[in-house]
mmCIF file of C-alpha atoms in Angstrom:
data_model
loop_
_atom_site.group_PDB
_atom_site.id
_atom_site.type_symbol
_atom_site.label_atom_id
_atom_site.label_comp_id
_atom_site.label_asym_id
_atom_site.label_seq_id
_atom_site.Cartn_x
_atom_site.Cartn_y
_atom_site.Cartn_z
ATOM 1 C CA UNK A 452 18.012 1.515 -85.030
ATOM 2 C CA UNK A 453 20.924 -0.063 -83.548
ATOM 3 C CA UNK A 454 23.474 2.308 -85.696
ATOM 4 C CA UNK A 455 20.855 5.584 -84.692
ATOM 5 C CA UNK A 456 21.390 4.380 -81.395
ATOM 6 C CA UNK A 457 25.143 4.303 -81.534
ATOM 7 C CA UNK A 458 25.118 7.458 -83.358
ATOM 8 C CA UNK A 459 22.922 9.283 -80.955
ATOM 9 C CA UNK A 460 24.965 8.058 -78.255
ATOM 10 C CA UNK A 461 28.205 9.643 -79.933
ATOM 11 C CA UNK A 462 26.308 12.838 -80.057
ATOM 12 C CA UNK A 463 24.869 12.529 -76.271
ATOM 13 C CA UNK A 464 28.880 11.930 -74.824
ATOM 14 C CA UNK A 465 29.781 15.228 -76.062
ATOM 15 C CA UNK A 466 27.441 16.721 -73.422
ATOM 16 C CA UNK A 467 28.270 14.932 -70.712
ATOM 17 C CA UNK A 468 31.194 15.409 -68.454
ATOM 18 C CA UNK A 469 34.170 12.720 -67.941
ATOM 19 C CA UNK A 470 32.167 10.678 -65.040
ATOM 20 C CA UNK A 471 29.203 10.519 -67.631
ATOM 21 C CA UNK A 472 26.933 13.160 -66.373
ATOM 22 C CA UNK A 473 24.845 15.915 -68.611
ATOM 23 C CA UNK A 474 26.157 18.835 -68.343
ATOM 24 C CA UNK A 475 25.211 20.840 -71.771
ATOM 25 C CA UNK A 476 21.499 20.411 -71.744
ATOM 26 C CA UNK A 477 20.626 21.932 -75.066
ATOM 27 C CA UNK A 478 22.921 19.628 -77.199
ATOM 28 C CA UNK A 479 22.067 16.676 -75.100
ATOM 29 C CA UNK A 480 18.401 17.923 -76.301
ATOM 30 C CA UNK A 481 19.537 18.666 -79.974
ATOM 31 C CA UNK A 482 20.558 15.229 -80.015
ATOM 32 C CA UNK A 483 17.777 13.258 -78.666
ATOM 33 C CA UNK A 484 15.335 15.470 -80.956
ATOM 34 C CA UNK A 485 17.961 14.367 -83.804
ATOM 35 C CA UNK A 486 17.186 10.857 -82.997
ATOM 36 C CA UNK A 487 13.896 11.089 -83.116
ATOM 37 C CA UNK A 488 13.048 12.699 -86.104
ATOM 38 C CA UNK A 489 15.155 10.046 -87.700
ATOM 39 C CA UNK A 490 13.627 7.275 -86.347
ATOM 40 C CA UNK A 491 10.284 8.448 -87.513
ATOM 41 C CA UNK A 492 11.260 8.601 -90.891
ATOM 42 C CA UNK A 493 12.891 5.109 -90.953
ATOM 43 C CA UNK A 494 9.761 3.786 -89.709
ATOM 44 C CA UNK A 495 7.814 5.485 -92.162
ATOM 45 C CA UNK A 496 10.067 4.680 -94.843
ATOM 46 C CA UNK A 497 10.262 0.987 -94.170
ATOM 47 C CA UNK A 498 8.128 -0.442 -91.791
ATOM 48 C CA UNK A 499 4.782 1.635 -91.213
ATOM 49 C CA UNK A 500 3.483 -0.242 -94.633
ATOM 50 C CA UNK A 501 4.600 -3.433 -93.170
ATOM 51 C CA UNK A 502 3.838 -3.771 -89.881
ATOM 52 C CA UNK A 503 0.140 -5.182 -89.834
ATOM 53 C CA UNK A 504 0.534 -7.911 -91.977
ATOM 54 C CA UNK A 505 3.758 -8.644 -89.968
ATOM 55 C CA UNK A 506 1.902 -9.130 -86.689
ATOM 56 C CA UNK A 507 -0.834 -10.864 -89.041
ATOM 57 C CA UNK A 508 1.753 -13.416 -90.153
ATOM 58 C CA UNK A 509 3.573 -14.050 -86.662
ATOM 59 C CA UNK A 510 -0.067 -14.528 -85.020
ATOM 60 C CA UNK A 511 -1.123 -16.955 -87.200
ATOM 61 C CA UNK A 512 2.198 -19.031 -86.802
ATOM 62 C CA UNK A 513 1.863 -18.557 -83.014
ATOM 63 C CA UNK A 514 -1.637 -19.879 -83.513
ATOM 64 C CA UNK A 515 -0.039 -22.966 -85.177
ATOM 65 C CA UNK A 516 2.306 -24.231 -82.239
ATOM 66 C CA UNK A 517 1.412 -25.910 -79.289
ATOM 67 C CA UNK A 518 0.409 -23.928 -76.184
ATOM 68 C CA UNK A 519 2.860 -23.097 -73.659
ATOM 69 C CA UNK A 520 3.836 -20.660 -71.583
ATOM 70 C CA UNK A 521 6.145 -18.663 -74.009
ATOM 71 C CA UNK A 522 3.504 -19.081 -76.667
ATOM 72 C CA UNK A 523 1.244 -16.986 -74.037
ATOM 73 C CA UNK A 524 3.869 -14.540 -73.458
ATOM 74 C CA UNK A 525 4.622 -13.854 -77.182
ATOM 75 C CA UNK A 526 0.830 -13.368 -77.828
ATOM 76 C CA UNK A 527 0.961 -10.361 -75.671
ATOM 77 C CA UNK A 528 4.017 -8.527 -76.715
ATOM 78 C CA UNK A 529 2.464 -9.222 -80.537
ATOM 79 C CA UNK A 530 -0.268 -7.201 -79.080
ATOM 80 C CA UNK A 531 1.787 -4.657 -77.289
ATOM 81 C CA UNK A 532 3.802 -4.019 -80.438
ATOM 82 C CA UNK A 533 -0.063 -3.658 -82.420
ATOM 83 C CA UNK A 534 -0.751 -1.172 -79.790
ATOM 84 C CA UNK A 535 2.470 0.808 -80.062
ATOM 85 C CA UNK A 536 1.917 0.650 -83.849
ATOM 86 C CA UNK A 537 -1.254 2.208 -83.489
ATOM 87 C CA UNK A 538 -0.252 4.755 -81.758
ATOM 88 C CA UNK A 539 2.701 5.733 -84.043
ATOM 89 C CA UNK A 540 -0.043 5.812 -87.094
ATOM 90 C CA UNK A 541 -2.033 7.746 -85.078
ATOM 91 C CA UNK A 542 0.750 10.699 -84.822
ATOM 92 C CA UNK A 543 1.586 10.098 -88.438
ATOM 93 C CA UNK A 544 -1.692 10.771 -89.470
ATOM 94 C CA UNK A 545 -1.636 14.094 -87.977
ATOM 95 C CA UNK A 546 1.762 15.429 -87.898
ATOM 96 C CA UNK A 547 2.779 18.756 -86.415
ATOM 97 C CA UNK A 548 4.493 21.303 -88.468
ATOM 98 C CA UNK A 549 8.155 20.725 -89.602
ATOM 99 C CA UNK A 550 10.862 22.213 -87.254
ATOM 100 C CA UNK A 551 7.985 23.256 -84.927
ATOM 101 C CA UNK A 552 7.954 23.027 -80.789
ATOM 102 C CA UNK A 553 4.640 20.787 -81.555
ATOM 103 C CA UNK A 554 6.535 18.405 -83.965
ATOM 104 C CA UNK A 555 9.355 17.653 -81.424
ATOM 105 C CA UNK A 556 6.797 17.104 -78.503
ATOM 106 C CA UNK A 557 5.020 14.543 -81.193
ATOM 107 C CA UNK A 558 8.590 12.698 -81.725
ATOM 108 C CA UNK A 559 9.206 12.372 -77.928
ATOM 109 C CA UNK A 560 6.232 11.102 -77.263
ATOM 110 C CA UNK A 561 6.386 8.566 -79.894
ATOM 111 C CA UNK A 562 9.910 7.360 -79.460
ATOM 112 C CA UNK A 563 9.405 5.026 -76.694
ATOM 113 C CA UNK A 564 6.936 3.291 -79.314
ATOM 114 C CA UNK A 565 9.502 3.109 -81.841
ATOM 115 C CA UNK A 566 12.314 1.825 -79.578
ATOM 116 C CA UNK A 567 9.323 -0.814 -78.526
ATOM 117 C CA UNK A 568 10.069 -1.933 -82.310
ATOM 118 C CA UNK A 569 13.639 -1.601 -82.514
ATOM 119 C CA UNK A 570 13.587 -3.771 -79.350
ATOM 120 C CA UNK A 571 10.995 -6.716 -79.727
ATOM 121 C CA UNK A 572 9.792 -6.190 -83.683
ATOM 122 C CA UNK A 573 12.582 -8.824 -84.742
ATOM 123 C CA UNK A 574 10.381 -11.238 -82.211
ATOM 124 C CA UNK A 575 7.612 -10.826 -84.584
ATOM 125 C CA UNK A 576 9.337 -11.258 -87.821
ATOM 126 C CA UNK A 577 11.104 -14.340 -85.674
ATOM 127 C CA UNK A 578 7.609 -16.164 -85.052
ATOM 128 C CA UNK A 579 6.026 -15.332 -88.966
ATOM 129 C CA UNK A 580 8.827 -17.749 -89.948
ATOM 130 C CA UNK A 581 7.889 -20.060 -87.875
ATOM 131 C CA UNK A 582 6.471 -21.930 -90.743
ATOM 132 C CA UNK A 583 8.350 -24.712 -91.482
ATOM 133 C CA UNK A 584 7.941 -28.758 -91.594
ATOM 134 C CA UNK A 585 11.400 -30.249 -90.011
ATOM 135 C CA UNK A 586 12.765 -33.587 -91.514
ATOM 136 C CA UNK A 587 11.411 -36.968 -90.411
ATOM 137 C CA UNK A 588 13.085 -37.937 -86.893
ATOM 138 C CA UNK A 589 14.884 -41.143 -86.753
ATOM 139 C CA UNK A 590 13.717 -44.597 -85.595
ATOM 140 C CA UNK A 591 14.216 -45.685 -82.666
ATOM 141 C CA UNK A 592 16.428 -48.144 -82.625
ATOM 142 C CA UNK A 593 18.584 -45.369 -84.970
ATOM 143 C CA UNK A 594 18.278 -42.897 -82.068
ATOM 144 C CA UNK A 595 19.072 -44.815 -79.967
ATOM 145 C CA UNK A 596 22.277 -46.475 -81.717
ATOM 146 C CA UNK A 597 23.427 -42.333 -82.293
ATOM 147 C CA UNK A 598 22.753 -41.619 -78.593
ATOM 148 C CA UNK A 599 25.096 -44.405 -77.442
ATOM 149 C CA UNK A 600 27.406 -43.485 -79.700
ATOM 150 C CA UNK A 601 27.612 -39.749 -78.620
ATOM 151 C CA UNK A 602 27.495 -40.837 -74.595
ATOM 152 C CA UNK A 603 30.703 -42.379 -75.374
ATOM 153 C CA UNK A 604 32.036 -39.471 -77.766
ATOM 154 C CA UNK A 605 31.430 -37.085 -74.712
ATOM 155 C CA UNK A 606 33.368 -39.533 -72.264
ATOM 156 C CA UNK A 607 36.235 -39.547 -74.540
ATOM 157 C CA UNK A 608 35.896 -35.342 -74.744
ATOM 158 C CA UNK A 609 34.949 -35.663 -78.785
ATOM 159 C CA UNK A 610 31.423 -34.514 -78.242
ATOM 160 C CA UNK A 611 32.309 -30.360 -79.243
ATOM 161 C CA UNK A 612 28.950 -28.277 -79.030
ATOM 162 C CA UNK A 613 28.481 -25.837 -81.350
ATOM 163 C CA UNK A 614 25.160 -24.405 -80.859
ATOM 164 C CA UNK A 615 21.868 -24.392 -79.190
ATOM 165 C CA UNK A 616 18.419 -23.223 -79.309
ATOM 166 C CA UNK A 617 15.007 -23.982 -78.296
ATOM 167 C CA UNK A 618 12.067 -25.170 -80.668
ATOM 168 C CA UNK A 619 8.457 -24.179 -80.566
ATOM 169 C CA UNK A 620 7.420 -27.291 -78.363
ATOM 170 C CA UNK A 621 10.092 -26.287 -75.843
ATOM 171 C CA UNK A 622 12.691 -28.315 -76.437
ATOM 172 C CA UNK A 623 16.631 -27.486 -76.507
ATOM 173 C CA UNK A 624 18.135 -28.680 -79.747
ATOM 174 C CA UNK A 625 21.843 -28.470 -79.398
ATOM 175 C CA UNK A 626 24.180 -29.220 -82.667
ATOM 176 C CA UNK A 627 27.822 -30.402 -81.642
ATOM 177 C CA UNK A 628 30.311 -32.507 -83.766
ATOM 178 C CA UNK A 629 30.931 -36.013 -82.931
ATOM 179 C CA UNK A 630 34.281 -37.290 -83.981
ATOM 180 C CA UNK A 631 34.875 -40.892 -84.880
ATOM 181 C CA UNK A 632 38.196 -42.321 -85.825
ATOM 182 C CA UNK A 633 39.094 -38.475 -87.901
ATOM 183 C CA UNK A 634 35.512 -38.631 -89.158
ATOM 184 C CA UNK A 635 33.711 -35.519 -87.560
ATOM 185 C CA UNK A 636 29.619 -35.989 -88.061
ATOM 186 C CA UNK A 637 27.115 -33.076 -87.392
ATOM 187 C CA UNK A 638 25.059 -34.514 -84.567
ATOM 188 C CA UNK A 639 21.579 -32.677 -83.043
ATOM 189 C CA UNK A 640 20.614 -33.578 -79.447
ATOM 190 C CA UNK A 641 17.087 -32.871 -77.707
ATOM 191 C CA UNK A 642 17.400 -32.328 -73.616
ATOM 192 C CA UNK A 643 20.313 -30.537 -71.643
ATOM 193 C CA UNK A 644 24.101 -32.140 -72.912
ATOM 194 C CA UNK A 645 25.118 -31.536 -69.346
ATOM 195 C CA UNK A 646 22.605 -33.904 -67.366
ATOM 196 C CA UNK A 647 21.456 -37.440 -68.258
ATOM 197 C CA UNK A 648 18.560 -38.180 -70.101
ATOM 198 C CA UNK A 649 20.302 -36.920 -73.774
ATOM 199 C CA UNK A 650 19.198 -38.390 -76.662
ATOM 200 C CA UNK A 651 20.581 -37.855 -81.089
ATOM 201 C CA UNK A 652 17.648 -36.816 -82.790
ATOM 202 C CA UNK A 653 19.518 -36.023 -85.991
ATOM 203 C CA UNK A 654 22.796 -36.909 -87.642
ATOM 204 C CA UNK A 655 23.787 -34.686 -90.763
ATOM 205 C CA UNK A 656 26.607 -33.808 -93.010
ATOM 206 C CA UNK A 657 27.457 -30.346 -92.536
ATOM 207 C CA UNK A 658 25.640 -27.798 -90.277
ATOM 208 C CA UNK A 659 23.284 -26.201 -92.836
ATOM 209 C CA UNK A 660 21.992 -29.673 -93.644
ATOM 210 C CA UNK A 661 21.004 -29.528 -89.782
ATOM 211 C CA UNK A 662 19.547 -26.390 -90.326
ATOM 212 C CA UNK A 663 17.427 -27.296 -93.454
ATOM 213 C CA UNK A 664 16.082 -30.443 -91.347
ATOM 214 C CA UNK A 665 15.795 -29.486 -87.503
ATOM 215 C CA UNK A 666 12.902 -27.759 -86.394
ATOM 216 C CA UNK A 667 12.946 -23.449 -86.334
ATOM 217 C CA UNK A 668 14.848 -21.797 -83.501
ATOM 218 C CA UNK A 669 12.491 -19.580 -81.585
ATOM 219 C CA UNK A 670 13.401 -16.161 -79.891
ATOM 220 C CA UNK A 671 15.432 -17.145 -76.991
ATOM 221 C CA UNK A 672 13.914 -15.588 -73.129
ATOM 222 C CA UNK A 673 15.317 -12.334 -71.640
ATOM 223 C CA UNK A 674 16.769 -12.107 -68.150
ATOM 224 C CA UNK A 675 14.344 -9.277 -67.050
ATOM 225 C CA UNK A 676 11.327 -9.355 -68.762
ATOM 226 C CA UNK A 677 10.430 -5.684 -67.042
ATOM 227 C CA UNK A 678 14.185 -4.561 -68.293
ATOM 228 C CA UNK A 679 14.818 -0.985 -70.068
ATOM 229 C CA UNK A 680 14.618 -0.860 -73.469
ATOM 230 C CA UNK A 681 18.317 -0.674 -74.575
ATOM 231 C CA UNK A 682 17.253 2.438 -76.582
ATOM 232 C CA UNK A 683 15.790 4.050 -73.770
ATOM 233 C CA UNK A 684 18.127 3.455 -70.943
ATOM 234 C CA UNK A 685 17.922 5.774 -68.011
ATOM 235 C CA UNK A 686 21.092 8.231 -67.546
ATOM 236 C CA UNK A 687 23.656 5.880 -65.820
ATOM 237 C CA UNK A 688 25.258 7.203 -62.492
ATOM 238 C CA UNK A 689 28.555 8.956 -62.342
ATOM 239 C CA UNK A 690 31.152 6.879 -62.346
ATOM 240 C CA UNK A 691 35.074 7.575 -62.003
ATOM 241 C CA UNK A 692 37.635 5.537 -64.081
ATOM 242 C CA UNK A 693 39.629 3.024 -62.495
ATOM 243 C CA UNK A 694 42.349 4.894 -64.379
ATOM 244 C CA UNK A 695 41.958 8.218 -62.677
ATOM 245 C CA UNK A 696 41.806 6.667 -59.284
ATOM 246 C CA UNK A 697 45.224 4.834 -59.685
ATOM 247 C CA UNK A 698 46.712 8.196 -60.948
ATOM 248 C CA UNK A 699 45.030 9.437 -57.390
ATOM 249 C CA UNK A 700 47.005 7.686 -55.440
ATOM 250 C CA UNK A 701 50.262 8.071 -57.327
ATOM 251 C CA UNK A 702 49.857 11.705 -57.041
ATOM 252 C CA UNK A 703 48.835 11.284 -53.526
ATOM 253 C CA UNK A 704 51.515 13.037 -50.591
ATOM 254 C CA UNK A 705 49.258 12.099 -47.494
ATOM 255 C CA UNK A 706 48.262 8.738 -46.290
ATOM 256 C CA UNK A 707 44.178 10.219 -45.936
ATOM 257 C CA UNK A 708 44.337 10.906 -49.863
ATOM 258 C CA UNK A 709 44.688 7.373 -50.251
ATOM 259 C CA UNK A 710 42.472 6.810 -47.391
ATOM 260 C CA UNK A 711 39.659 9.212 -49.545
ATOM 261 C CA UNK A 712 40.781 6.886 -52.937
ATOM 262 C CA UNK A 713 40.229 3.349 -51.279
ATOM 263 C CA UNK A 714 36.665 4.531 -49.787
ATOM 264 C CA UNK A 715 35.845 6.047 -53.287
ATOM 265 C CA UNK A 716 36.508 2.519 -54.927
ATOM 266 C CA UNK A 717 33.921 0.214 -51.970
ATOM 267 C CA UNK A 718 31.585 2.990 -51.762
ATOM 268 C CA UNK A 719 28.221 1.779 -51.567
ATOM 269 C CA UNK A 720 24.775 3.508 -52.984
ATOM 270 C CA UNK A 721 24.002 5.220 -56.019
ATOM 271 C CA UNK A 722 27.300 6.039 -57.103
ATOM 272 C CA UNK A 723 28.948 2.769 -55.882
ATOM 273 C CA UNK A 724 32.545 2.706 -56.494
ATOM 274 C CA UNK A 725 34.233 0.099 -58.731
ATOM 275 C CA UNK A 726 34.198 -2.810 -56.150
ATOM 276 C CA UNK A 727 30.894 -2.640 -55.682
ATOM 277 C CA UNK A 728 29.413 -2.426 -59.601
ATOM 278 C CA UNK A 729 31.777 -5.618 -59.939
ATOM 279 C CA UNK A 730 29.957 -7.397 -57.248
ATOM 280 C CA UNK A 731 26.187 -6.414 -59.028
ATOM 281 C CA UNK A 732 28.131 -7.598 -62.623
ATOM 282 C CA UNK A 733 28.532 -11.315 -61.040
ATOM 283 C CA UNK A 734 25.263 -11.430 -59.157
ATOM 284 C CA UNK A 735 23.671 -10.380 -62.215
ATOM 285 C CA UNK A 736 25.535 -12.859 -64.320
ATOM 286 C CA UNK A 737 24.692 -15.676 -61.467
ATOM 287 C CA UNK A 738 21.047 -14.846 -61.933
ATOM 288 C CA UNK A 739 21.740 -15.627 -65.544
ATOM 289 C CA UNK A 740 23.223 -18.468 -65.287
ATOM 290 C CA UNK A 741 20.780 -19.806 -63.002
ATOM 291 C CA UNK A 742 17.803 -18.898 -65.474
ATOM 292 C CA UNK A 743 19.644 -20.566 -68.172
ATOM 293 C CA UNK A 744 17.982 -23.661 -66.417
ATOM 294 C CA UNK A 745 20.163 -26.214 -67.255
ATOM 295 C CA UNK A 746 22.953 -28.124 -65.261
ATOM 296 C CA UNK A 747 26.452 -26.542 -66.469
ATOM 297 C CA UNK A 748 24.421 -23.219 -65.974
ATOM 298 C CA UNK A 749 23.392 -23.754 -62.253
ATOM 299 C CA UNK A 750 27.706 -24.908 -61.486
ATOM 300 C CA UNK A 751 28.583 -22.075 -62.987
ATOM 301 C CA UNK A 752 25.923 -19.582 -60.966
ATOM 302 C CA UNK A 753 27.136 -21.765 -58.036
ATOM 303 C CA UNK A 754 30.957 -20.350 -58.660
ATOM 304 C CA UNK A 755 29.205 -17.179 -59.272
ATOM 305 C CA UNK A 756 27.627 -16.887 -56.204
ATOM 306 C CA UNK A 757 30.803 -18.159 -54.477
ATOM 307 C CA UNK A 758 33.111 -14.938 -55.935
ATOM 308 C CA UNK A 759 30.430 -12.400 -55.290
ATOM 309 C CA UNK A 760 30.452 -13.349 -51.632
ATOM 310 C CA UNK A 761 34.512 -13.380 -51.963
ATOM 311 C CA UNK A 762 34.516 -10.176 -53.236
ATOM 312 C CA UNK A 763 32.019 -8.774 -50.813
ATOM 313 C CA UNK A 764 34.279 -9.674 -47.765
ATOM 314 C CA UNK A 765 37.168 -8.199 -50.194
ATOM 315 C CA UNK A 766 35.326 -4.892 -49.959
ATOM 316 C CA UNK A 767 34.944 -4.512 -46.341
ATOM 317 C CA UNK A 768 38.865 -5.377 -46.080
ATOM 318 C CA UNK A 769 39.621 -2.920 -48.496
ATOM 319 C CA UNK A 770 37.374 -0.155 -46.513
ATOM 320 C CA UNK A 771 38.890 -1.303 -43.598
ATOM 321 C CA UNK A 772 42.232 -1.415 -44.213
ATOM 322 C CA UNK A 773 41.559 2.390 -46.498
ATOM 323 C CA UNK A 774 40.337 3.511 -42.672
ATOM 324 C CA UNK A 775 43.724 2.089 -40.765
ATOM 325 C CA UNK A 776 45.790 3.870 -43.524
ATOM 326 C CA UNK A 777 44.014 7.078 -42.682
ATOM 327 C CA UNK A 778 44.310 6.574 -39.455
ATOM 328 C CA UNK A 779 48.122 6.535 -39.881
ATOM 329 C CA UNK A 780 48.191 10.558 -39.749
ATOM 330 C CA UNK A 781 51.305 10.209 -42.296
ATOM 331 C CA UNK A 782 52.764 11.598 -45.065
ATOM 332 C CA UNK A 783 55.592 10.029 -47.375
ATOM 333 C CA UNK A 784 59.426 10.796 -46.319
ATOM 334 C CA UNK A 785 60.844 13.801 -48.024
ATOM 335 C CA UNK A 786 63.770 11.604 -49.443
ATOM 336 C CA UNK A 787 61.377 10.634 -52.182
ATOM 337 C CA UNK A 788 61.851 14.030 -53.577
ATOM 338 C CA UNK A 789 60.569 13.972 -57.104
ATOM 339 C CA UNK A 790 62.740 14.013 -60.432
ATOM 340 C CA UNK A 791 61.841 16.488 -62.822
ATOM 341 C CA UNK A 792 62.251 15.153 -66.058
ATOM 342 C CA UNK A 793 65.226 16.343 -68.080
ATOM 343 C CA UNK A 794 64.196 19.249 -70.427
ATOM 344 C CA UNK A 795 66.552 20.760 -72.770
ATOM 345 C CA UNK A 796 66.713 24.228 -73.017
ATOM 346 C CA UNK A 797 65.701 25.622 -76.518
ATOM 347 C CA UNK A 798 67.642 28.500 -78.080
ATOM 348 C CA UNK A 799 66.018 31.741 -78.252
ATOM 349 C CA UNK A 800 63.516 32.623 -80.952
ATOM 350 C CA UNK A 801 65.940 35.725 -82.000
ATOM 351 C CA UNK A 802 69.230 33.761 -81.254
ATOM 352 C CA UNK A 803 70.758 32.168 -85.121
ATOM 353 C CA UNK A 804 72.149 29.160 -84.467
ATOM 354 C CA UNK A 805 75.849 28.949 -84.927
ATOM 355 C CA UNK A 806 77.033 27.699 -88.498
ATOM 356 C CA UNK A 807 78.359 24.397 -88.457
ATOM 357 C CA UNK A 808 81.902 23.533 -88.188
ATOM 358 C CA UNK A 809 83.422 22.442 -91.313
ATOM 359 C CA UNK A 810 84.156 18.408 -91.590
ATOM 360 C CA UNK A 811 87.402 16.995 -90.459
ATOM 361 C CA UNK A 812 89.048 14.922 -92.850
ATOM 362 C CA UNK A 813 91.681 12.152 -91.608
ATOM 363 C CA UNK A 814 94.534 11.863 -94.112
ATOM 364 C CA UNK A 815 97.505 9.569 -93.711
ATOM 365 C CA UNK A 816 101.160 11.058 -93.317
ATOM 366 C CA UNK A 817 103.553 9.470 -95.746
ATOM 367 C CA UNK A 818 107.255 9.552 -94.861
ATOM 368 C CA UNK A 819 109.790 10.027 -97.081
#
């Protein structure tokens, strides 16, 4: 789905206009129809067969794990993606006929089903492996001898994280080497690496050994759960590039065409200039760094927080300093004349160029 996606997306830019908007409606719906019908067949092809005793397998491992909030939340996308697999085997059953009006009208409506899959089915293939028995933990006098020995590791900056999950009991398991005098050990450690209360759970010889003997990652969370599917976006708004508005003001002969750029770039609303998408990027990212619940993640929302609000008083300087250059009434000096660049006139089709003139040899006099 992901290369349909990128492929229908190819198709889709060729009907919009630079700033991203649809202009040629009939390929834009050529495409989308395109995409459709393809996705259809893939899940026919490869997943129609397989999809009950996929959700089958994931609830019974769901089933298996302790109850928790996530383990609530995964029980009813499992049954959202049943229901969405219903209703594509419902429209399979009874298909229109090929290349009709009646066909196409049976894709659309099914593709937000399908792009349910694309999105969320590798959840459910996620949880069905879920069955696994992790190695035996470590005493705790072992633990606790591993734990010390990391604390002191991460003083001395030789505590490098490598990666991080969660396990089915809600714990984060985070992998990191530990270097000793040159020796580098793979280390696992339960809790958050950037707040006390730490501890080694694991100590293994290379990170696949850690993999074999840790307990299963599980799907990490989503920011939003109520977000788009990222194969059913809604049209973005028009947007200009930063490119063309630089170019603006270069061409620019009046100071209220620059005045007109600079308001273009804080404009606020639906189609916000650049300034003001950048400030949504770093509240957005703040949110997610904030939701990433752990201690580096709420100093770095902090900073977050702290440059969106920079760059919000940056805007209104910008807007107001775009409105004093307007209000300048100017234009530039005429002593910055422009400099045509240096073209070379061509002879004319009809003329023959003249014959070259023969090569001069240097010879030396002799003297008698």
């Amino acid at each position: 789905m992901a290369a349909l996606d990128r492929e229908a997306e190819a198709a889709l830019d060729t009907a919009r206009d630079r700033y991203g908007r649809t202009v040629h409606h009939q390929v834009a719906a050529a495409a989308r129809a395109h995409r459709n019908h393809t996705a259809v067949d893939t899940y026919t092809a490869y997943l129609a067969s397989h999809a009950g005793p996929l959700l089958d397998a994931a609830r019974s491992a769901v089933d298996g794990l302790p109850d928790a909030r996530h383990t609530r939340a995964w029980r009813d996308l499992l049954d959202a993606l049943a229901t969405s697999h219903a209703e594509i085997v419902r429209i399979l059953d009874r298909p229109a006929p090929p290349g009709s009006a009646a066909e196409r009208e049976q894709h659309t409506l099914v593709w937000p089903h399908l792009a349910a899959w694309a999105d969320y089915g590798s959840i459910a293939a996620d949880l069905a492996e879920q069955h696994h028995q992790p190695a035996p933990v470590l005493s705790d006098g072992e633990r606790q001898t591993w734990t010390e020995k990391a604390q002191v590791a991460q003083r001395r900056g030789e505590l490098d994280l490598i990666e991080s999950w969660y396990a089915a009991d809600g714990r984060r398991i985070t992998l990191a080497h530990l270097v000793e005098d040159e020796d580098t050990t793979v280390v696992a450690l339960a809790g958050d690496p950037g707040a006390p209360g730490w501890e080694v759970i694991g100590h293994y010889a290379h990170e696949y050994a850690a993999g074999q003997a840790l307990p299963r990652a599980v799907p990490p969370g989503v920011l939003r759960p109520d977000a788009a599917s990222r194969f059913n976006r809604p049209e973005l708004a028009p947007e200009r590039p930063l490119q063309e508005l630089v170019q603006e003001v270069v061409e620019a002969r009046a100071a209220g065409d620059v005045c007109e750029t600079l308001l273009s770039v804080t404009q606020q609303g639906y189609d916000s200039g650049p300034m003001v998408r950048l400030q949504h990027v770093l509240s957005t990212a703040a949110k997610f760094s904030y939701a990433l619940e752990s201690a580096q993640g709420r100093q770095v929302g902090a900073r977050l927080d702290a440059l969106e609000r920079q760059l919000d008083f940056l805007v209104q300087e910008v807007h107001d300093a775009a409105e004093d250059l307007g209000a300048t009434v100017a234009v530039l000096p005429p002593h910055r004349a422009p400099k045509p660049p240096r073209i070379r006139p061509r002879p004319a089709l009809e003329t023959t160029p003249a014959p070259a003139p023969p090569q001069r040899t240097t010879t030396t006099a002799r003297h008698p």
